[in-house]
Amino acid sequence: MSGPVERTGQLRVVVADDQAAVREPLAAVLGLSEGIEVVAAAADGREVLTAVAAGPVDVVLMDLRMPVMDGIETTRRLAEEYPGVAVVVLTTFADDESILGALGAGARGYLTKNAGRQDITRAIRAAAAGQSVLDREVQDRLLATARTRAPERGRALPVDLTPREREVLALIGRGLPNRGIAEELFISEATVKTHINNLFAKAGIRDRAEAVRRAIEAGLA
């Protein structure tokens, strides 16, 4: 399958939204951002897949409610067929089903349409680097959902988690992004990413949403 190729210094982005009044201005504004090139604008999921196949594409800025193929199904298809392409959701919806569905499908970022240009470009760059960015409303919603659904508060974590990995998991449970964790622990974001990769592997955690739930179940958040 085609996908990202060697970087040229520009992040190649597809903007997906079924409303032209949103899609076209957003593409134009992002195209003015340093280091970002908007290579396509898509009105539905099928157009996204076509644009990615024509590639190369680094990040898709994805609306959720689109005709033909919605954003969650498109994200799932991208994760399966083009795992090197990162997805950042940008939507008006911040309900449990939308958030958990998108993150479970493989989205690396989730923003609501209240996000400003700087928030969006930061999320695009983070996603391209393999990091996750969730806006505050989404983080709060995840925490509330996890606390409601946590069935076994105090559930044990793997015994081989290091004290630092437990600290990182606790901070994920509080909703902190990688940068916030790095600042809290006085370590680099690269080191945070290494700890996250290790604890996810040891604990069998698939994504950040599950990490929040596991932190709460273990009594860390």
PDB file of C-alpha atoms in Angstrom:
ATOM      1  CA  MET A   1       0.000   0.000   0.000  1.00  0.00           C
ATOM      2  CA  SER A   2       1.124   3.536  -0.614  1.00  0.00           C
ATOM      3  CA  GLY A   3       1.624   5.921   2.268  1.00  0.00           C
ATOM      4  CA  PRO A   4       4.110   8.423   3.627  1.00  0.00           C
ATOM      5  CA  VAL A   5       7.476   8.495   1.941  1.00  0.00           C
ATOM      6  CA  GLU A   6      10.693  10.227   2.911  1.00  0.00           C
ATOM      7  CA  ARG A   7       9.943  13.594   4.481  1.00  0.00           C
ATOM      8  CA  THR A   8      10.693  16.764   2.555  1.00  0.00           C
ATOM      9  CA  GLY A   9      10.276  19.026   5.583  1.00  0.00           C
ATOM     10  CA  GLN A  10       6.623  19.714   4.776  1.00  0.00           C
ATOM     11  CA  LEU A  11       3.822  17.786   6.428  1.00  0.00           C
ATOM     12  CA  ARG A  12       1.374  16.732   3.732  1.00  0.00           C
ATOM     13  CA  VAL A  13      -2.181  17.059   5.013  1.00  0.00           C
ATOM     14  CA  VAL A  14      -5.616  16.060   3.702  1.00  0.00           C
ATOM     15  CA  VAL A  15      -8.528  18.110   5.054  1.00  0.00           C
ATOM     16  CA  ALA A  16     -11.784  16.153   5.217  1.00  0.00           C
ATOM     17  CA  ASP A  17     -15.149  17.797   5.890  1.00  0.00           C
ATOM     18  CA  ASP A  18     -18.443  17.409   4.069  1.00  0.00           C
ATOM     19  CA  GLN A  19     -19.240  21.130   4.319  1.00  0.00           C
ATOM     20  CA  ALA A  20     -17.456  23.201   1.696  1.00  0.00           C
ATOM     21  CA  ALA A  21     -17.947  26.309   3.857  1.00  0.00           C
ATOM     22  CA  VAL A  22     -15.754  24.655   6.499  1.00  0.00           C
ATOM     23  CA  ARG A  23     -13.441  22.569   4.338  1.00  0.00           C
ATOM     24  CA  GLU A  24     -12.225  25.231   1.923  1.00  0.00           C
ATOM     25  CA  PRO A  25     -11.398  28.026   4.424  1.00  0.00           C
ATOM     26  CA  LEU A  26      -9.752  25.500   6.756  1.00  0.00           C
ATOM     27  CA  ALA A  27      -7.592  24.158   3.933  1.00  0.00           C
ATOM     28  CA  ALA A  28      -6.645  27.686   2.927  1.00  0.00           C
ATOM     29  CA  VAL A  29      -5.689  28.710   6.476  1.00  0.00           C
ATOM     30  CA  LEU A  30      -3.678  25.562   7.147  1.00  0.00           C
ATOM     31  CA  GLY A  31      -1.908  26.006   3.832  1.00  0.00           C
ATOM     32  CA  LEU A  32      -0.468  29.257   5.186  1.00  0.00           C
ATOM     33  CA  SER A  33       1.038  27.501   8.211  1.00  0.00           C
ATOM     34  CA  GLU A  34       4.787  26.968   8.148  1.00  0.00           C
ATOM     35  CA  GLY A  35       5.739  23.368   7.430  1.00  0.00           C
ATOM     36  CA  ILE A  36       2.257  22.273   6.340  1.00  0.00           C
ATOM     37  CA  GLU A  37       1.119  21.593   2.794  1.00  0.00           C
ATOM     38  CA  VAL A  38      -2.551  20.805   2.160  1.00  0.00           C
ATOM     39  CA  VAL A  39      -2.406  18.273  -0.661  1.00  0.00           C
ATOM     40  CA  ALA A  40      -6.150  17.547  -0.922  1.00  0.00           C
ATOM     41  CA  ALA A  41      -9.553  18.519   0.442  1.00  0.00           C
ATOM     42  CA  ALA A  42     -12.127  15.724   0.702  1.00  0.00           C
ATOM     43  CA  ALA A  43     -15.893  15.799   1.164  1.00  0.00           C
ATOM     44  CA  ASP A  44     -16.261  12.213   2.414  1.00  0.00           C
ATOM     45  CA  GLY A  45     -14.289   9.177   3.501  1.00  0.00           C
ATOM     46  CA  ARG A  46     -14.039   7.668   0.062  1.00  0.00           C
ATOM     47  CA  GLU A  47     -12.393  10.842  -1.227  1.00  0.00           C
ATOM     48  CA  VAL A  48      -9.960  10.662   1.698  1.00  0.00           C
ATOM     49  CA  LEU A  49      -8.905   7.132   0.761  1.00  0.00           C
ATOM     50  CA  THR A  50      -8.494   8.186  -2.860  1.00  0.00           C
ATOM     51  CA  ALA A  51      -6.296  11.120  -1.847  1.00  0.00           C
ATOM     52  CA  VAL A  52      -4.159   8.959   0.451  1.00  0.00           C
ATOM     53  CA  ALA A  53      -3.762   6.302  -2.245  1.00  0.00           C
ATOM     54  CA  ALA A  54      -2.512   9.013  -4.625  1.00  0.00           C
ATOM     55  CA  GLY A  55      -0.172  10.123  -1.789  1.00  0.00           C
ATOM     56  CA  PRO A  56       2.107  10.822  -0.202  1.00  0.00           C
ATOM     57  CA  VAL A  57       0.099  11.955   2.839  1.00  0.00           C
ATOM     58  CA  ASP A  58       1.287  12.335   6.433  1.00  0.00           C
ATOM     59  CA  VAL A  59      -1.845  13.450   8.305  1.00  0.00           C
ATOM     60  CA  VAL A  60      -5.599  13.511   7.668  1.00  0.00           C
ATOM     61  CA  LEU A  61      -7.613  16.184   9.498  1.00  0.00           C
ATOM     62  CA  MET A  62     -10.870  14.263   9.763  1.00  0.00           C
ATOM     63  CA  ASP A  63     -14.469  15.293  10.290  1.00  0.00           C
ATOM     64  CA  LEU A  64     -16.641  12.518  11.731  1.00  0.00           C
ATOM     65  CA  ARG A  65     -20.107  12.999  10.254  1.00  0.00           C
ATOM     66  CA  MET A  66     -19.672  12.672   6.489  1.00  0.00           C
ATOM     67  CA  PRO A  67     -21.728  10.960   3.771  1.00  0.00           C
ATOM     68  CA  VAL A  68     -20.660   7.858   1.815  1.00  0.00           C
ATOM     69  CA  MET A  69     -18.124   6.839   4.500  1.00  0.00           C
ATOM     70  CA  ASP A  70     -17.980   8.504   7.904  1.00  0.00           C
ATOM     71  CA  GLY A  71     -14.867   9.576   9.746  1.00  0.00           C
ATOM     72  CA  ILE A  72     -14.688   6.622  12.139  1.00  0.00           C
ATOM     73  CA  GLU A  73     -14.892   4.015   9.369  1.00  0.00           C
ATOM     74  CA  THR A  74     -12.401   6.006   7.291  1.00  0.00           C
ATOM     75  CA  THR A  75     -10.015   6.171  10.258  1.00  0.00           C
ATOM     76  CA  ARG A  76     -10.312   2.419  10.714  1.00  0.00           C
ATOM     77  CA  ARG A  77      -9.590   1.832   7.025  1.00  0.00           C
ATOM     78  CA  LEU A  78      -6.566   4.114   7.152  1.00  0.00           C
ATOM     79  CA  ALA A  79      -5.204   2.325  10.230  1.00  0.00           C
ATOM     80  CA  GLU A  80      -5.497  -1.001   8.429  1.00  0.00           C
ATOM     81  CA  GLU A  81      -4.337  -0.004   4.960  1.00  0.00           C
ATOM     82  CA  TYR A  82      -2.086   3.025   5.567  1.00  0.00           C
ATOM     83  CA  PRO A  83      -0.789   2.748   9.145  1.00  0.00           C
ATOM     84  CA  GLY A  84       1.826   5.439   8.512  1.00  0.00           C
ATOM     85  CA  VAL A  85      -0.882   8.074   7.966  1.00  0.00           C
ATOM     86  CA  ALA A  86      -1.935   9.798  11.196  1.00  0.00           C
ATOM     87  CA  VAL A  87      -5.505  10.954  11.815  1.00  0.00           C
ATOM     88  CA  VAL A  88      -6.534  14.009  13.811  1.00  0.00           C
ATOM     89  CA  VAL A  89     -10.280  14.331  14.318  1.00  0.00           C
ATOM     90  CA  LEU A  90     -11.784  17.810  14.094  1.00  0.00           C
ATOM     91  CA  THR A  91     -15.493  17.730  14.818  1.00  0.00           C
ATOM     92  CA  THR A  92     -18.355  19.443  16.593  1.00  0.00           C
ATOM     93  CA  PHE A  93     -19.168  16.223  18.468  1.00  0.00           C
ATOM     94  CA  ALA A  94     -17.657  15.403  21.868  1.00  0.00           C
ATOM     95  CA  ASP A  95     -19.973  12.596  23.013  1.00  0.00           C
ATOM     96  CA  ASP A  96     -18.684   9.291  24.383  1.00  0.00           C
ATOM     97  CA  GLU A  97     -19.580   7.288  21.282  1.00  0.00           C
ATOM     98  CA  SER A  98     -17.772   9.673  18.930  1.00  0.00           C
ATOM     99  CA  ILE A  99     -14.645  10.063  21.080  1.00  0.00           C
ATOM    100  CA  LEU A 100     -14.210   6.393  21.951  1.00  0.00           C
ATOM    101  CA  GLY A 101     -15.145   5.306  18.442  1.00  0.00           C
ATOM    102  CA  ALA A 102     -12.563   7.575  16.816  1.00  0.00           C
ATOM    103  CA  LEU A 103      -9.763   6.801  19.268  1.00  0.00           C
ATOM    104  CA  GLY A 104     -10.553   3.103  19.119  1.00  0.00           C
ATOM    105  CA  ALA A 105     -10.385   3.241  15.319  1.00  0.00           C
ATOM    106  CA  GLY A 106      -6.873   4.657  15.547  1.00  0.00           C
ATOM    107  CA  ALA A 107      -7.120   8.465  15.628  1.00  0.00           C
ATOM    108  CA  ARG A 108      -4.080  10.062  17.294  1.00  0.00           C
ATOM    109  CA  GLY A 109      -5.748  13.383  18.047  1.00  0.00           C
ATOM    110  CA  TYR A 110      -9.249  14.612  18.807  1.00  0.00           C
ATOM    111  CA  LEU A 111     -10.208  18.285  18.690  1.00  0.00           C
ATOM    112  CA  THR A 112     -13.540  20.044  18.663  1.00  0.00           C
ATOM    113  CA  LYS A 113     -14.227  22.823  16.182  1.00  0.00           C
ATOM    114  CA  ASN A 114     -13.687  25.370  18.950  1.00  0.00           C
ATOM    115  CA  ALA A 115      -9.971  24.720  18.427  1.00  0.00           C
ATOM    116  CA  GLY A 116      -7.953  27.587  16.975  1.00  0.00           C
ATOM    117  CA  ARG A 117      -5.427  27.433  14.165  1.00  0.00           C
ATOM    118  CA  GLN A 118      -2.501  27.027  16.569  1.00  0.00           C
ATOM    119  CA  ASP A 119      -4.231  24.146  18.345  1.00  0.00           C
ATOM    120  CA  ILE A 120      -4.905  22.411  15.029  1.00  0.00           C
ATOM    121  CA  THR A 121      -1.389  22.840  13.656  1.00  0.00           C
ATOM    122  CA  ARG A 122       0.092  21.660  16.962  1.00  0.00           C
ATOM    123  CA  ALA A 123      -2.103  18.554  16.870  1.00  0.00           C
ATOM    124  CA  ILE A 124      -1.118  17.851  13.252  1.00  0.00           C
ATOM    125  CA  ARG A 125       2.581  18.088  14.074  1.00  0.00           C
ATOM    126  CA  ALA A 126       2.172  15.946  17.197  1.00  0.00           C
ATOM    127  CA  ALA A 127       0.237  13.267  15.318  1.00  0.00           C
ATOM    128  CA  ALA A 128       2.874  13.153  12.587  1.00  0.00           C
ATOM    129  CA  ALA A 129       5.455  12.570  15.318  1.00  0.00           C
ATOM    130  CA  GLY A 130       3.434   9.695  16.774  1.00  0.00           C
ATOM    131  CA  GLN A 131       2.014  11.642  19.718  1.00  0.00           C
ATOM    132  CA  SER A 132      -1.561  12.145  20.842  1.00  0.00           C
ATOM    133  CA  VAL A 133      -3.320  15.465  21.407  1.00  0.00           C
ATOM    134  CA  LEU A 134      -6.777  15.701  22.972  1.00  0.00           C
ATOM    135  CA  ASP A 135      -8.401  19.029  23.696  1.00  0.00           C
ATOM    136  CA  ARG A 136      -9.495  19.803  27.235  1.00  0.00           C
ATOM    137  CA  GLU A 137     -13.192  19.082  26.655  1.00  0.00           C
ATOM    138  CA  VAL A 138     -12.343  15.661  25.239  1.00  0.00           C
ATOM    139  CA  GLN A 139      -9.922  14.874  28.088  1.00  0.00           C
ATOM    140  CA  ASP A 140     -12.557  15.802  30.664  1.00  0.00           C
ATOM    141  CA  ARG A 141     -15.146  13.658  28.904  1.00  0.00           C
ATOM    142  CA  LEU A 142     -12.805  10.668  28.805  1.00  0.00           C
ATOM    143  CA  LEU A 143     -12.045  11.021  32.510  1.00  0.00           C
ATOM    144  CA  ALA A 144     -15.741  11.255  33.400  1.00  0.00           C
ATOM    145  CA  THR A 145     -16.586   8.244  31.251  1.00  0.00           C
ATOM    146  CA  ALA A 146     -13.751   6.164  32.634  1.00  0.00           C
ATOM    147  CA  ARG A 147     -14.742   6.928  36.221  1.00  0.00           C
ATOM    148  CA  THR A 148     -18.357   5.989  35.482  1.00  0.00           C
ATOM    149  CA  ARG A 149     -17.460   2.744  33.760  1.00  0.00           C
ATOM    150  CA  ALA A 150     -14.520   1.646  35.921  1.00  0.00           C
ATOM    151  CA  PRO A 151     -15.694  -1.759  37.214  1.00  0.00           C
ATOM    152  CA  GLU A 152     -12.765  -2.689  39.447  1.00  0.00           C
ATOM    153  CA  ARG A 153     -11.201   0.287  41.155  1.00  0.00           C
ATOM    154  CA  GLY A 154      -7.859  -0.855  42.524  1.00  0.00           C
ATOM    155  CA  ARG A 155      -7.369  -3.398  39.701  1.00  0.00           C
ATOM    156  CA  ALA A 156      -3.750  -4.471  39.598  1.00  0.00           C
ATOM    157  CA  LEU A 157      -1.312  -3.365  36.937  1.00  0.00           C
ATOM    158  CA  PRO A 158       1.547  -5.567  35.685  1.00  0.00           C
ATOM    159  CA  VAL A 159       4.156  -6.003  38.413  1.00  0.00           C
ATOM    160  CA  ASP A 160       6.986  -5.150  36.034  1.00  0.00           C
ATOM    161  CA  LEU A 161       5.850  -1.556  35.524  1.00  0.00           C
ATOM    162  CA  THR A 162       8.584   0.733  36.789  1.00  0.00           C
ATOM    163  CA  PRO A 163       7.776   3.530  39.266  1.00  0.00           C
ATOM    164  CA  ARG A 164       8.319   6.057  36.454  1.00  0.00           C
ATOM    165  CA  GLU A 165       5.935   4.205  34.150  1.00  0.00           C
ATOM    166  CA  ARG A 166       3.309   4.283  36.893  1.00  0.00           C
ATOM    167  CA  GLU A 167       3.851   8.020  37.287  1.00  0.00           C
ATOM    168  CA  VAL A 168       3.397   8.510  33.547  1.00  0.00           C
ATOM    169  CA  LEU A 169       0.212   6.411  33.555  1.00  0.00           C
ATOM    170  CA  ALA A 170      -1.145   8.452  36.468  1.00  0.00           C
ATOM    171  CA  LEU A 171      -0.538  11.683  34.565  1.00  0.00           C
ATOM    172  CA  ILE A 172      -2.223  10.269  31.454  1.00  0.00           C
ATOM    173  CA  GLY A 173      -5.145   9.463  33.730  1.00  0.00           C
ATOM    174  CA  ARG A 174      -5.252  13.121  34.757  1.00  0.00           C
ATOM    175  CA  GLY A 175      -5.572  14.044  31.095  1.00  0.00           C
ATOM    176  CA  LEU A 176      -2.104  15.509  30.553  1.00  0.00           C
ATOM    177  CA  PRO A 177      -0.650  15.436  27.017  1.00  0.00           C
ATOM    178  CA  ASN A 178       2.948  14.308  26.457  1.00  0.00           C
ATOM    179  CA  ARG A 179       4.264  17.855  26.812  1.00  0.00           C
ATOM    180  CA  GLY A 180       2.460  18.318  30.119  1.00  0.00           C
ATOM    181  CA  ILE A 181       3.825  15.005  31.418  1.00  0.00           C
ATOM    182  CA  ALA A 182       7.342  16.025  30.411  1.00  0.00           C
ATOM    183  CA  GLU A 183       7.004  19.343  32.260  1.00  0.00           C
ATOM    184  CA  GLU A 184       5.537  17.658  35.331  1.00  0.00           C
ATOM    185  CA  LEU A 185       8.351  15.092  35.557  1.00  0.00           C
ATOM    186  CA  PHE A 186      11.181  17.333  34.280  1.00  0.00           C
ATOM    187  CA  ILE A 187      12.031  14.957  31.437  1.00  0.00           C
ATOM    188  CA  SER A 188      11.987  15.271  27.649  1.00  0.00           C
ATOM    189  CA  GLU A 189       8.950  14.496  25.487  1.00  0.00           C
ATOM    190  CA  ALA A 190      11.029  11.790  23.778  1.00  0.00           C
ATOM    191  CA  THR A 191      11.559  10.115  27.152  1.00  0.00           C
ATOM    192  CA  VAL A 192       7.844  10.403  27.908  1.00  0.00           C
ATOM    193  CA  LYS A 193       7.063   8.698  24.607  1.00  0.00           C
ATOM    194  CA  THR A 194       9.479   5.869  25.454  1.00  0.00           C
ATOM    195  CA  HIS A 195       7.823   5.349  28.859  1.00  0.00           C
ATOM    196  CA  ILE A 196       4.372   5.348  27.243  1.00  0.00           C
ATOM    197  CA  ASN A 197       5.400   2.797  24.629  1.00  0.00           C
ATOM    198  CA  ASN A 198       6.867   0.565  27.333  1.00  0.00           C
ATOM    199  CA  LEU A 199       3.913   0.740  29.704  1.00  0.00           C
ATOM    200  CA  PHE A 200       1.410   0.237  26.861  1.00  0.00           C
ATOM    201  CA  ALA A 201       3.285  -2.907  25.815  1.00  0.00           C
ATOM    202  CA  LYS A 202       3.560  -4.275  29.364  1.00  0.00           C
ATOM    203  CA  ALA A 203      -0.069  -3.536  30.312  1.00  0.00           C
ATOM    204  CA  GLY A 204      -1.594  -4.459  26.961  1.00  0.00           C
ATOM    205  CA  ILE A 205      -2.976  -0.948  26.506  1.00  0.00           C
ATOM    206  CA  ARG A 206      -4.040  -0.124  22.950  1.00  0.00           C
ATOM    207  CA  ASP A 207      -4.598   3.630  23.052  1.00  0.00           C
ATOM    208  CA  ARG A 208      -4.766   6.695  25.276  1.00  0.00           C
ATOM    209  CA  ALA A 209      -8.465   6.262  26.017  1.00  0.00           C
ATOM    210  CA  GLU A 210      -7.803   2.811  27.459  1.00  0.00           C
ATOM    211  CA  ALA A 211      -4.814   4.188  29.368  1.00  0.00           C
ATOM    212  CA  VAL A 212      -7.081   6.720  31.099  1.00  0.00           C
ATOM    213  CA  ARG A 213      -9.494   3.940  32.051  1.00  0.00           C
ATOM    214  CA  ARG A 214      -6.737   1.684  33.364  1.00  0.00           C
ATOM    215  CA  ALA A 215      -5.218   4.509  35.411  1.00  0.00           C
ATOM    216  CA  ILE A 216      -8.566   5.154  37.075  1.00  0.00           C
ATOM    217  CA  GLU A 217      -9.253   1.441  37.648  1.00  0.00           C
ATOM    218  CA  ALA A 218      -5.838   1.126  39.316  1.00  0.00           C
ATOM    219  CA  GLY A 219      -6.560   4.079  41.590  1.00  0.00           C
ATOM    220  CA  LEU A 220      -3.875   6.254  40.025  1.00  0.00           C
ATOM    221  CA  ALA A 221      -6.205   9.032  38.841  1.00  0.00           C
TER     222      ALA A 221
END
